[in-house]
Amino acid sequence: MPPRPPAPPGAPPLPDGSAFVTWLRTPRPEALPGVWRFGHRPRSAQEPEQMPSRQLLTGALIAFLVGWLIWSLLANGYLGGWWILPLELLTPDSWRTSDSQIVNLVVWDGYTLLVVLAIMVGVGRLGRWDEVWRRFVKPRLRRPEPREPQPVTEEDPVGWPALRAAGAHDAAERLAGEARQGLMRDVDHARITRAWQGVLGGRHSLASFTGAVLSHGAGACPHPSGARDLPVRQARHDLVTGQVRLGTTADDARNPYAYRGTGLALDPDLLGTSLLAVGPAGSGKTGSVVRPLTESLCLHALAGRAAVVVVGAAGAHLGPADAYDVVVRVGHPDSVYDLDLYGGTTDPDEAAAVLAEALVGDLTDAHAGGDTRRSTTVLAQLLGPFHAVHGRFPGVPELRQLLDGTPGPLAALREGLRAAGHESLLRELDARERQMAHPGDVGGVLADRVALLDRPAFAPFFDTSGQTRPFSLRALDHPVRVRIDLPERGHADASRMLARLVLAQFTASVSVREDRSLFACLVLDDASGVITPEAVRAVQRLRSAGAGVVLTLRTLDDVPRPLRGPLLGSVGCRMALAGLTPWDGQDFAAVWGKEWTDATDVTDRQIIAETPAGKAVHMLRRVITGKAPTARAVTVRQVERERWSASELAHAVPAGHAVLSLTSVKGEHAPPLLVDLRG
């Protein structure tokens, strides 16, 4: 009988956990803000002085020839025999005049070797042989060393030392075994770590956590969707540190030396101060910035760490629908979910404030004191009575009729209030009818804006009767992944209005959450027409609420001039992509400010040799340095210059690059860095 096969025919091989174990054990040292910590090797803060290659190699060769010449002169007796004097003073005569060849070999040849080594050390230091070895020889001799499996210790992350220290040895053994067998992913590790933090914080009990791990292993404490990973990834993620890599900091003199050549990454600590990216179409805002950040936030949501809402135009390539829990396709008849026009609130005043910001927030005065209080009052005078009579807020057609002052709906609303005995709300409705007769009433403007949503394409949406599945941003208390597709084609004004609505609802919802350890982030792929005075004030308050926004703009001209400075000041992370206009560059240069730098003025005056010996020396210097002999005068002075000028931002940023400054929620800063988004 043939031996029984280890697995059924066609069965896939068992996974190997060595890659996951290696990833988990890779060191992640503390680093400066924005540095990709996975396998990072810190560099010195100051750039060492580096001699040009030609000058270094020529000097090393001349030092070798000088050493050879000195040894030849000593060995051949041209310099006398004084160099043997130390040997004669430190050794007995019997050693030097011994008949034994071994003794003579040890004494004389050993002393000769010491003299040769002393000469080599001296000329090696003069010729910088150590620098030649580091720069030219060592990189060519370096070979990748095979990594040996590390033994499990108490501090080994594969062994879950935190669980063992708390007494959950069985759970730690189960998780460690599945990690080595390849049954655990990075999302599983992050999700279980988040659940363990809940145990330490008192939100969950140790018994329930241990029971879930022993029952389900790496699949314990699952996300409500049951997903353990995204369908596809395009960026590099490290869920241990929470970072996503965007590119590589360029090896440019304008970047600090400690950042040059390092990976550039973002994490929730940086996004908590909000991010603004400005660049023309095709500069890489969506593909190089928004898409990686969206992937990272969705992974954090699967791990129970974040809630994310992504807003963009339909077909903006913000990830497949399978990567989200809720996909709202406004204006598309096949959309499963609807958008709640009032953000899930039951308070008429709160609903009126949010809706007024969405409808006419861009029409308010952008200067100090501009707000939507009049529009909020008008909407509250109608939403309050309607909610008291019907137990819900009006739909789009009903709201439009009320704002237009149609007699029939207003009369029906009045009768309902009288029947229910709401005298105070009757006074609100009477005030609204009196204001309609005034020429400066804002009700007509609100009605015109609501008319943008009262279109046949939006007829199935914004329903308040309970017949659809509306999504409300009140769900940000949970690790939910949401994508909202806006119908920009043919409905550009309505799309901008809906984007303002989502931003207003987001800022209102995150401020009343109970669990602020769950990071909430709103990603607006195109924030044109969304920046209003109230939006700028709301963004400034997000940092204390454990939330942040990611905004992209084609140009700062899409923002009213009085709001550009406050907008750049309210966000902690600012990105200027290649192709920026000089006018936009002026605003970035102003917010990044100036710094003190050393300005070196060098004056070279060529030296003319008049004698044959001088000409020979000058020729030798030309061969060594590659330059004509000059007399140099160097003047160093400190001057204050812009970190990045408007001209440099407009013309010196290569394609596929961006200039990015960072600020963390802890107050740590990173200066403007030139980043290669393709690396």
Coordinates of N, CA and C in Angstrom, one line a residue, residues 294-495:
T294 N -6.9 56.6 3.1 CA -8.2 55.9 3.2 C -8.0 54.5 3.5
E295 N -7.0 53.8 2.9 CA -6.7 52.4 3.2 C -6.3 52.3 4.7
S296 N -5.4 53.1 5.1 CA -4.9 53.1 6.5 C -6.1 53.2 7.5
L297 N -7.0 54.2 7.2 CA -8.1 54.4 8.2 C -9.0 53.3 8.2
C298 N -9.3 52.6 7.0 CA -10.1 51.5 6.9 C -9.5 50.3 7.7
L299 N -8.2 50.1 7.6 CA -7.5 49.1 8.4 C -7.7 49.4 9.9
H300 N -7.5 50.6 10.3 CA -7.7 51.0 11.7 C -9.1 50.7 12.1
A301 N -10.1 50.9 11.2 CA -11.5 50.7 11.6 C -11.7 49.2 11.8
L302 N -11.1 48.3 10.9 CA -11.2 46.9 11.1 C -10.5 46.4 12.4
A303 N -9.6 47.2 12.9 CA -8.9 46.9 14.2 C -9.6 47.5 15.4
G304 N -10.7 48.2 15.1 CA -11.5 48.8 16.2 C -10.8 50.1 16.7
R305 N -10.0 50.7 15.9 CA -9.3 51.9 16.4 C -9.9 53.2 15.9
A306 N -10.6 53.2 14.7 CA -11.0 54.4 14.1 C -12.3 54.2 13.4
A307 N -12.9 55.4 13.1 CA -14.1 55.4 12.2 C -13.8 56.4 11.1
V308 N -14.1 56.1 9.9 CA -13.7 56.9 8.7 C -14.9 57.1 7.8
V309 N -15.0 58.3 7.3 CA -16.0 58.7 6.3 C -15.3 59.4 5.2
V310 N -15.4 58.8 4.0 CA -14.7 59.3 2.8 C -15.8 59.8 1.8
V311 N -15.6 61.1 1.4 CA -16.5 61.8 0.5 C -15.7 62.1 -0.8
G312 N -16.3 61.7 -1.9 CA -15.7 62.1 -3.2 C -16.6 61.9 -4.3
A313 N -16.2 62.3 -5.5 CA -17.0 62.2 -6.7 C -17.2 60.7 -7.0
A314 N -18.3 60.4 -7.7 CA -18.5 59.0 -8.1 C -17.4 58.6 -9.1
G315 N -16.7 57.5 -8.9 CA -15.7 57.0 -9.8 C -14.3 57.7 -9.5
A316 N -14.1 58.2 -8.3 CA -12.9 58.8 -7.9 C -11.8 57.8 -7.5
H317 N -12.1 56.5 -7.6 CA -11.1 55.5 -7.2 C -10.6 55.6 -5.8
L318 N -11.6 55.6 -4.9 CA -11.3 55.7 -3.4 C -11.3 54.4 -2.8
G319 N -11.2 53.3 -3.5 CA -11.2 52.0 -3.0 C -12.5 51.2 -3.4
P320 N -12.4 49.9 -3.5 CA -13.6 49.1 -3.9 C -14.7 49.2 -2.8
A321 N -15.9 48.9 -3.3 CA -17.1 49.0 -2.3 C -16.9 47.9 -1.2
D322 N -16.2 46.8 -1.5 CA -16.1 45.8 -0.5 C -15.2 46.2 0.7
A323 N -14.5 47.3 0.5 CA -13.6 47.8 1.6 C -14.4 48.7 2.6
Y324 N -15.7 48.9 2.4 CA -16.5 49.8 3.2 C -17.7 49.0 3.8
D325 N -18.1 49.4 4.9 CA -19.4 48.9 5.5 C -20.6 49.5 4.9
V326 N -20.5 50.8 4.6 CA -21.7 51.6 4.1 C -21.2 52.4 2.9
V327 N -21.9 52.3 1.8 CA -21.6 53.0 0.6 C -22.9 53.7 0.2
V328 N -22.9 55.1 0.3 CA -24.0 55.9 -0.1 C -23.7 56.5 -1.4
R329 N -24.5 56.2 -2.4 CA -24.3 56.7 -3.8 C -25.4 57.6 -4.1
V330 N -25.2 58.9 -3.7 CA -26.3 59.9 -3.9 C -26.6 60.1 -5.3
G331 N -27.9 60.0 -5.7 CA -28.3 60.2 -7.0 C -28.2 59.0 -7.9
H332 N -27.8 57.8 -7.3 CA -27.7 56.6 -8.1 C -28.9 55.7 -7.7
P333 N -29.7 55.2 -8.6 CA -30.9 54.5 -8.2 C -30.6 53.1 -7.5
D334 N -29.4 52.6 -7.7 CA -29.1 51.3 -7.0 C -28.4 51.4 -5.7
S335 N -28.4 52.6 -5.1 CA -27.8 52.8 -3.8 C -28.6 52.1 -2.7
V336 N -27.9 51.4 -1.9 CA -28.6 50.6 -0.8 C -28.9 51.6 0.3
Y337 N -28.0 52.5 0.6 CA -28.2 53.4 1.7 C -28.5 54.8 1.3
D338 N -29.2 55.5 2.1 CA -29.6 56.9 1.9 C -28.8 57.8 2.9
L339 N -28.8 59.1 2.7 CA -28.1 60.0 3.5 C -29.1 60.8 4.3
D340 N -28.9 60.8 5.6 CA -29.8 61.5 6.6 C -29.6 63.0 6.4
L341 N -30.6 63.7 6.0 CA -30.4 65.1 5.8 C -30.2 65.9 7.1
Y342 N -30.6 65.3 8.2 CA -30.6 66.0 9.5 C -29.6 65.4 10.5
G343 N -28.7 64.5 10.0 CA -27.7 64.0 10.8 C -28.1 63.1 12.0
G344 N -29.3 62.6 11.9 CA -29.8 61.7 13.0 C -30.2 62.3 14.3
T345 N -30.3 63.7 14.3 CA -30.6 64.4 15.5 C -32.2 64.5 15.6
T346 N -32.7 64.7 16.8 CA -34.1 64.9 17.0 C -34.3 66.3 17.6
D347 N -33.2 67.1 17.7 CA -33.3 68.5 18.2 C -33.5 69.4 17.0
P348 N -34.6 70.1 16.9 CA -34.8 71.0 15.8 C -33.8 72.1 15.7
D349 N -33.3 72.7 16.8 CA -32.3 73.7 16.7 C -31.0 73.2 16.2
E350 N -30.6 72.0 16.6 CA -29.3 71.5 16.1 C -29.5 71.1 14.7
A351 N -30.6 70.5 14.3 CA -30.8 70.2 12.9 C -30.8 71.5 12.0
A352 N -31.4 72.6 12.5 CA -31.5 73.8 11.8 C -30.1 74.4 11.6
A353 N -29.2 74.3 12.6 CA -27.9 74.9 12.5 C -27.0 74.1 11.5
V354 N -27.1 72.8 11.5 CA -26.3 72.0 10.6 C -26.8 72.2 9.1
L355 N -28.2 72.2 9.0 CA -28.7 72.4 7.6 C -28.4 73.8 7.1
A356 N -28.5 74.8 7.9 CA -28.2 76.2 7.5 C -26.8 76.3 7.0
E357 N -25.8 75.6 7.7 CA -24.4 75.7 7.3 C -24.3 75.0 5.9
A358 N -25.0 73.9 5.7 CA -24.9 73.3 4.4 C -25.5 74.1 3.3
L359 N -26.6 74.7 3.5 CA -27.4 75.4 2.5 C -26.7 76.7 2.1
V360 N -26.4 77.6 3.1 CA -25.9 78.9 2.7 C -24.6 79.3 3.5
G361 N -23.9 78.2 3.9 CA -22.6 78.5 4.6 C -21.6 79.3 3.7
D362 N -21.7 79.0 2.4 CA -20.7 79.7 1.5 C -21.2 81.1 1.1
L363 N -22.4 81.5 1.5 CA -22.9 82.8 1.2 C -22.7 83.8 2.3
T364 N -22.2 83.3 3.5 CA -22.0 84.3 4.6 C -20.8 85.1 4.4
D365 N -20.7 86.2 5.2 CA -19.5 87.0 5.1 C -18.3 86.3 5.7
A366 N -17.3 86.2 4.9 CA -16.1 85.5 5.3 C -15.3 86.2 6.4
H367 N -15.6 87.5 6.6 CA -14.8 88.2 7.6 C -15.3 87.9 9.0
A368 N -14.7 88.5 10.0 CA -15.1 88.2 11.4 C -16.5 88.6 11.6
G369 N -17.3 87.7 12.3 CA -18.7 88.0 12.6 C -19.6 87.4 11.6
G370 N -19.2 86.9 10.5 CA -20.0 86.3 9.5 C -20.5 84.9 10.0
D371 N -21.8 84.6 9.9 CA -22.3 83.3 10.4 C -23.6 83.1 9.7
T372 N -24.3 82.0 10.1 CA -25.6 81.6 9.5 C -26.7 81.7 10.5
R373 N -26.6 82.6 11.5 CA -27.6 82.6 12.6 C -29.0 83.0 12.0
R374 N -29.1 83.9 11.1 CA -30.4 84.2 10.5 C -31.0 83.0 9.8
S375 N -30.2 82.3 9.0 CA -30.7 81.1 8.3 C -31.1 80.0 9.3
T376 N -30.3 79.9 10.4 CA -30.7 78.9 11.4 C -32.0 79.2 12.1
T377 N -32.2 80.5 12.3 CA -33.5 80.9 13.0 C -34.7 80.6 12.1
V378 N -34.5 80.9 10.8 CA -35.6 80.6 9.8 C -35.9 79.1 9.7
L379 N -34.9 78.3 9.7 CA -35.2 76.9 9.6 C -35.7 76.3 10.9
A380 N -35.3 76.8 12.0 CA -35.8 76.4 13.3 C -37.3 76.7 13.5
Q381 N -37.7 77.9 12.9 CA -39.1 78.3 13.0 C -40.0 77.3 12.2
L382 N -39.4 76.5 11.3 CA -40.2 75.6 10.5 C -40.0 74.1 11.0
L383 N -38.8 73.8 11.3 CA -38.5 72.4 11.7 C -39.1 72.1 13.0
G384 N -39.1 73.0 13.9 CA -39.7 72.7 15.2 C -41.2 72.4 15.2
P385 N -42.0 73.3 14.6 CA -43.4 72.9 14.4 C -43.7 71.7 13.6
F386 N -43.0 71.5 12.5 CA -43.2 70.3 11.7 C -42.9 69.0 12.5
H387 N -41.8 69.0 13.3 CA -41.5 67.8 14.1 C -42.5 67.6 15.2
A388 N -43.0 68.6 15.8 CA -44.0 68.5 16.8 C -45.3 67.9 16.3
V389 N -45.7 68.2 15.1 CA -46.9 67.7 14.5 C -46.7 66.3 13.9
H390 N -45.7 66.0 13.2 CA -45.5 64.8 12.4 C -44.6 63.8 13.1
G391 N -43.8 64.2 14.1 CA -42.9 63.3 14.8 C -41.6 63.0 13.9
R392 N -41.4 63.8 12.9 CA -40.2 63.7 12.1 C -40.0 65.0 11.4
F393 N -38.8 65.1 10.8 CA -38.5 66.3 10.1 C -39.0 66.3 8.6
P394 N -39.2 67.4 8.0 CA -39.8 67.4 6.6 C -38.8 66.8 5.6
G395 N -39.3 66.2 4.6 CA -38.5 65.8 3.4 C -38.1 67.0 2.6
V396 N -37.4 66.8 1.5 CA -36.9 67.9 0.7 C -38.1 68.6 0.0
P397 N -39.1 68.0 -0.6 CA -40.2 68.7 -1.2 C -41.0 69.5 -0.1
E398 N -41.2 68.8 1.0 CA -42.0 69.5 2.1 C -41.3 70.7 2.6
L399 N -40.0 70.6 2.8 CA -39.2 71.8 3.3 C -39.2 72.9 2.3
R400 N -39.1 72.6 1.0 CA -39.1 73.6 0.0 C -40.5 74.3 0.0
Q401 N -41.6 73.6 0.1 CA -42.9 74.3 0.2 C -43.0 75.2 1.4
L402 N -42.5 74.8 2.5 CA -42.6 75.6 3.7 C -41.7 76.9 3.6
L403 N -40.5 76.7 3.0 CA -39.7 77.9 2.8 C -40.2 78.9 1.8
D404 N -40.9 78.3 0.7 CA -41.5 79.2 -0.3 C -42.8 79.9 0.3
G405 N -43.3 79.4 1.4 CA -44.5 80.0 1.9 C -45.8 79.6 1.3
T406 N -45.8 78.3 0.8 CA -47.0 77.8 0.1 C -48.1 77.8 1.1
P407 N -49.3 78.3 0.8 CA -50.4 78.5 1.8 C -50.9 77.1 2.4
G408 N -51.0 76.1 1.5 CA -51.6 74.9 1.9 C -50.8 74.2 3.0
P409 N -49.5 73.9 2.9 CA -48.7 73.3 3.9 C -48.6 74.1 5.2
L410 N -48.5 75.4 5.1 CA -48.5 76.2 6.3 C -49.8 76.2 7.1
A411 N -50.9 76.2 6.3 CA -52.2 76.1 7.0 C -52.4 74.8 7.7
A412 N -52.0 73.7 7.0 CA -52.1 72.4 7.6 C -51.2 72.2 8.8
L413 N -50.0 72.8 8.8 CA -49.2 72.8 9.9 C -49.7 73.6 11.1
R414 N -50.4 74.7 10.8 CA -51.0 75.5 11.8 C -52.1 74.8 12.5
E415 N -53.0 74.1 11.7 CA -54.1 73.3 12.3 C -53.5 72.2 13.2
G416 N -52.5 71.6 12.8 CA -51.9 70.5 13.6 C -51.4 71.0 14.9
L417 N -50.8 72.2 14.9 CA -50.2 72.8 16.1 C -51.4 73.2 17.1
R418 N -52.5 73.7 16.5 CA -53.6 74.1 17.4 C -54.2 72.8 18.0
A419 N -54.3 71.8 17.2 CA -54.9 70.6 17.7 C -54.1 69.9 18.8
A420 N -52.8 70.1 18.7 CA -51.9 69.5 19.7 C -51.7 70.5 20.9
G421 N -52.1 71.7 20.8 CA -51.9 72.7 21.9 C -50.5 73.2 22.0
H422 N -49.8 73.3 20.9 CA -48.4 73.9 21.0 C -48.5 75.4 20.7
E423 N -48.7 76.2 21.8 CA -48.9 77.6 21.6 C -47.6 78.3 21.3
S424 N -46.5 77.8 21.9 CA -45.2 78.5 21.7 C -44.8 78.2 20.2
L425 N -45.0 77.1 19.7 CA -44.6 76.8 18.3 C -45.5 77.5 17.3
L426 N -46.8 77.8 17.7 CA -47.6 78.6 16.9 C -47.1 80.0 16.8
R427 N -46.5 80.6 17.8 CA -45.9 81.9 17.8 C -44.7 81.9 16.8
E428 N -43.9 80.8 16.9 CA -42.8 80.6 15.9 C -43.2 80.6 14.5
L429 N -44.3 79.9 14.2 CA -44.8 79.9 12.8 C -45.4 81.2 12.4
D430 N -46.1 82.0 13.4 CA -46.6 83.3 13.0 C -45.4 84.2 12.7
A431 N -44.4 84.1 13.5 CA -43.2 85.0 13.2 C -42.6 84.7 11.8
R432 N -42.6 83.4 11.5 CA -42.1 83.1 10.1 C -42.9 83.7 9.0
E433 N -44.2 83.6 9.2 CA -45.1 84.2 8.2 C -45.0 85.7 8.1
R434 N -44.7 86.4 9.2 CA -44.6 87.8 9.1 C -43.2 88.2 8.4
Q435 N -42.2 87.4 8.7 CA -40.9 87.7 8.0 C -40.9 87.4 6.5
M436 N -41.8 86.6 6.1 CA -41.9 86.3 4.6 C -42.2 87.5 3.8
A437 N -43.0 88.4 4.4 CA -43.4 89.6 3.7 C -42.3 90.7 3.6
H438 N -41.2 90.5 4.3 CA -40.1 91.5 4.3 C -39.3 91.2 3.0
P439 N -38.8 92.2 2.4 CA -38.0 92.0 1.2 C -36.6 91.4 1.4
G440 N -36.0 91.5 2.6 CA -34.7 91.0 2.9 C -34.8 89.6 3.6
D441 N -35.9 88.9 3.5 CA -36.0 87.6 4.1 C -35.1 86.6 3.4
V442 N -34.4 85.8 4.3 CA -33.5 84.8 3.7 C -34.2 83.5 3.4
G443 N -35.5 83.4 3.6 CA -36.3 82.2 3.3 C -36.2 81.9 1.8
G444 N -36.3 82.9 1.0 CA -36.2 82.7 -0.5 C -34.9 82.1 -0.9
V445 N -33.8 82.6 -0.3 CA -32.5 82.0 -0.6 C -32.4 80.6 -0.2
L446 N -32.9 80.3 1.0 CA -32.9 78.9 1.5 C -33.8 78.0 0.6
A447 N -34.9 78.5 0.1 CA -35.7 77.7 -0.8 C -35.0 77.4 -2.1
D448 N -34.3 78.4 -2.6 CA -33.6 78.2 -3.9 C -32.5 77.1 -3.7
R449 N -31.8 77.1 -2.5 CA -30.8 76.1 -2.3 C -31.4 74.7 -2.1
V450 N -32.5 74.7 -1.4 CA -33.2 73.4 -1.2 C -33.7 72.9 -2.6
A451 N -34.0 73.8 -3.5 CA -34.5 73.4 -4.8 C -33.4 72.6 -5.6
L452 N -32.2 72.8 -5.2 CA -31.1 72.0 -5.9 C -31.2 70.5 -5.6
L453 N -31.8 70.2 -4.4 CA -31.9 68.8 -4.0 C -33.3 68.3 -4.4
D454 N -34.2 69.2 -4.8 CA -35.6 68.7 -5.2 C -35.6 68.5 -6.7
R455 N -34.7 67.5 -7.1 CA -34.6 67.2 -8.5 C -35.0 65.7 -8.7
P456 N -35.4 65.3 -9.9 CA -35.8 63.9 -10.1 C -34.7 62.9 -9.8
A457 N -33.4 63.3 -10.0 CA -32.3 62.4 -9.6 C -32.2 62.1 -8.2
F458 N -32.7 63.0 -7.3 CA -32.6 62.8 -5.9 C -33.9 62.5 -5.2
A459 N -34.9 62.2 -6.1 CA -36.3 61.9 -5.5 C -36.3 60.7 -4.5
P460 N -35.5 59.6 -4.7 CA -35.5 58.5 -3.7 C -34.7 58.8 -2.5
F461 N -34.0 59.9 -2.5 CA -33.0 60.2 -1.4 C -33.6 61.2 -0.4
F462 N -32.9 61.3 0.8 CA -33.2 62.2 1.8 C -34.7 62.0 2.4
D463 N -35.1 60.8 2.4 CA -36.4 60.4 2.8 C -36.4 60.4 4.4
T464 N -37.5 61.0 4.9 CA -37.6 61.1 6.4 C -38.8 60.2 6.9
S465 N -39.4 59.5 6.0 CA -40.6 58.7 6.4 C -40.3 57.3 7.0
G466 N -39.0 57.0 6.9 CA -38.6 55.7 7.4 C -38.7 54.5 6.4
Q467 N -38.9 54.8 5.1 CA -39.0 53.8 4.1 C -37.7 53.4 3.5
T468 N -36.6 54.2 3.8 CA -35.3 53.9 3.3 C -34.3 53.6 4.4
R469 N -33.1 53.3 4.1 CA -32.0 53.0 5.1 C -31.1 54.2 5.1
P470 N -31.4 55.3 5.9 CA -30.6 56.5 5.9 C -29.4 56.2 6.8
F471 N -28.2 56.7 6.4 CA -27.0 56.7 7.2 C -26.9 58.0 7.9
S472 N -26.6 57.9 9.2 CA -26.4 59.1 10.0 C -25.0 59.1 10.6
L473 N -24.4 60.2 10.7 CA -23.0 60.3 11.2 C -23.0 60.2 12.7
R474 N -24.1 59.9 13.3 CA -24.2 59.6 14.7 C -23.5 58.2 15.0
A475 N -23.3 57.4 13.9 CA -22.7 56.1 14.0 C -21.2 56.1 14.2
L476 N -20.6 57.3 14.3 CA -19.2 57.4 14.5 C -18.7 57.0 15.9
D477 N -19.7 56.6 16.7 CA -19.3 56.0 18.0 C -18.8 54.6 17.8
H478 N -18.9 54.0 16.6 CA -18.5 52.7 16.3 C -17.4 52.7 15.2
P479 N -16.6 51.6 15.1 CA -15.6 51.6 14.0 C -16.2 51.3 12.7
V480 N -16.8 52.3 12.1 CA -17.5 52.1 10.8 C -16.7 52.7 9.7
R481 N -16.8 52.1 8.5 CA -16.2 52.6 7.3 C -17.3 53.0 6.3
V482 N -17.2 54.3 5.9 CA -18.3 54.8 5.1 C -17.7 55.5 3.9
R483 N -18.3 55.3 2.7 CA -18.0 56.1 1.5 C -19.2 56.7 1.0
I484 N -19.1 58.0 0.7 CA -20.2 58.8 0.1 C -19.8 59.3 -1.2
D485 N -20.5 58.8 -2.3 CA -20.2 59.2 -3.6 C -21.2 60.3 -4.0
L486 N -20.6 61.5 -4.4 CA -21.4 62.6 -4.8 C -21.6 62.7 -6.3
P487 N -22.7 63.1 -6.8 CA -22.9 63.2 -8.3 C -22.5 64.5 -8.8
E488 N -21.2 64.7 -9.0 CA -20.7 66.0 -9.5 C -21.1 66.3 -10.9
R489 N -21.2 65.2 -11.7 CA -21.6 65.5 -13.1 C -23.0 65.9 -13.2
G490 N -23.3 67.1 -13.6 CA -24.6 67.6 -13.8 C -25.2 68.2 -12.5
H491 N -24.6 68.0 -11.4 CA -25.1 68.5 -10.1 C -24.0 69.0 -9.2
A492 N -23.1 69.9 -9.8 CA -22.0 70.3 -9.1 C -22.3 71.1 -7.9
D493 N -23.3 72.0 -8.0 CA -23.7 72.8 -6.8 C -24.3 72.0 -5.7
A494 N -25.1 71.0 -6.1 CA -25.7 70.1 -5.1 C -24.6 69.3 -4.4
S495 N -23.6 68.9 -5.2 CA -22.5 68.1 -4.6 C -21.7 68.9 -3.6

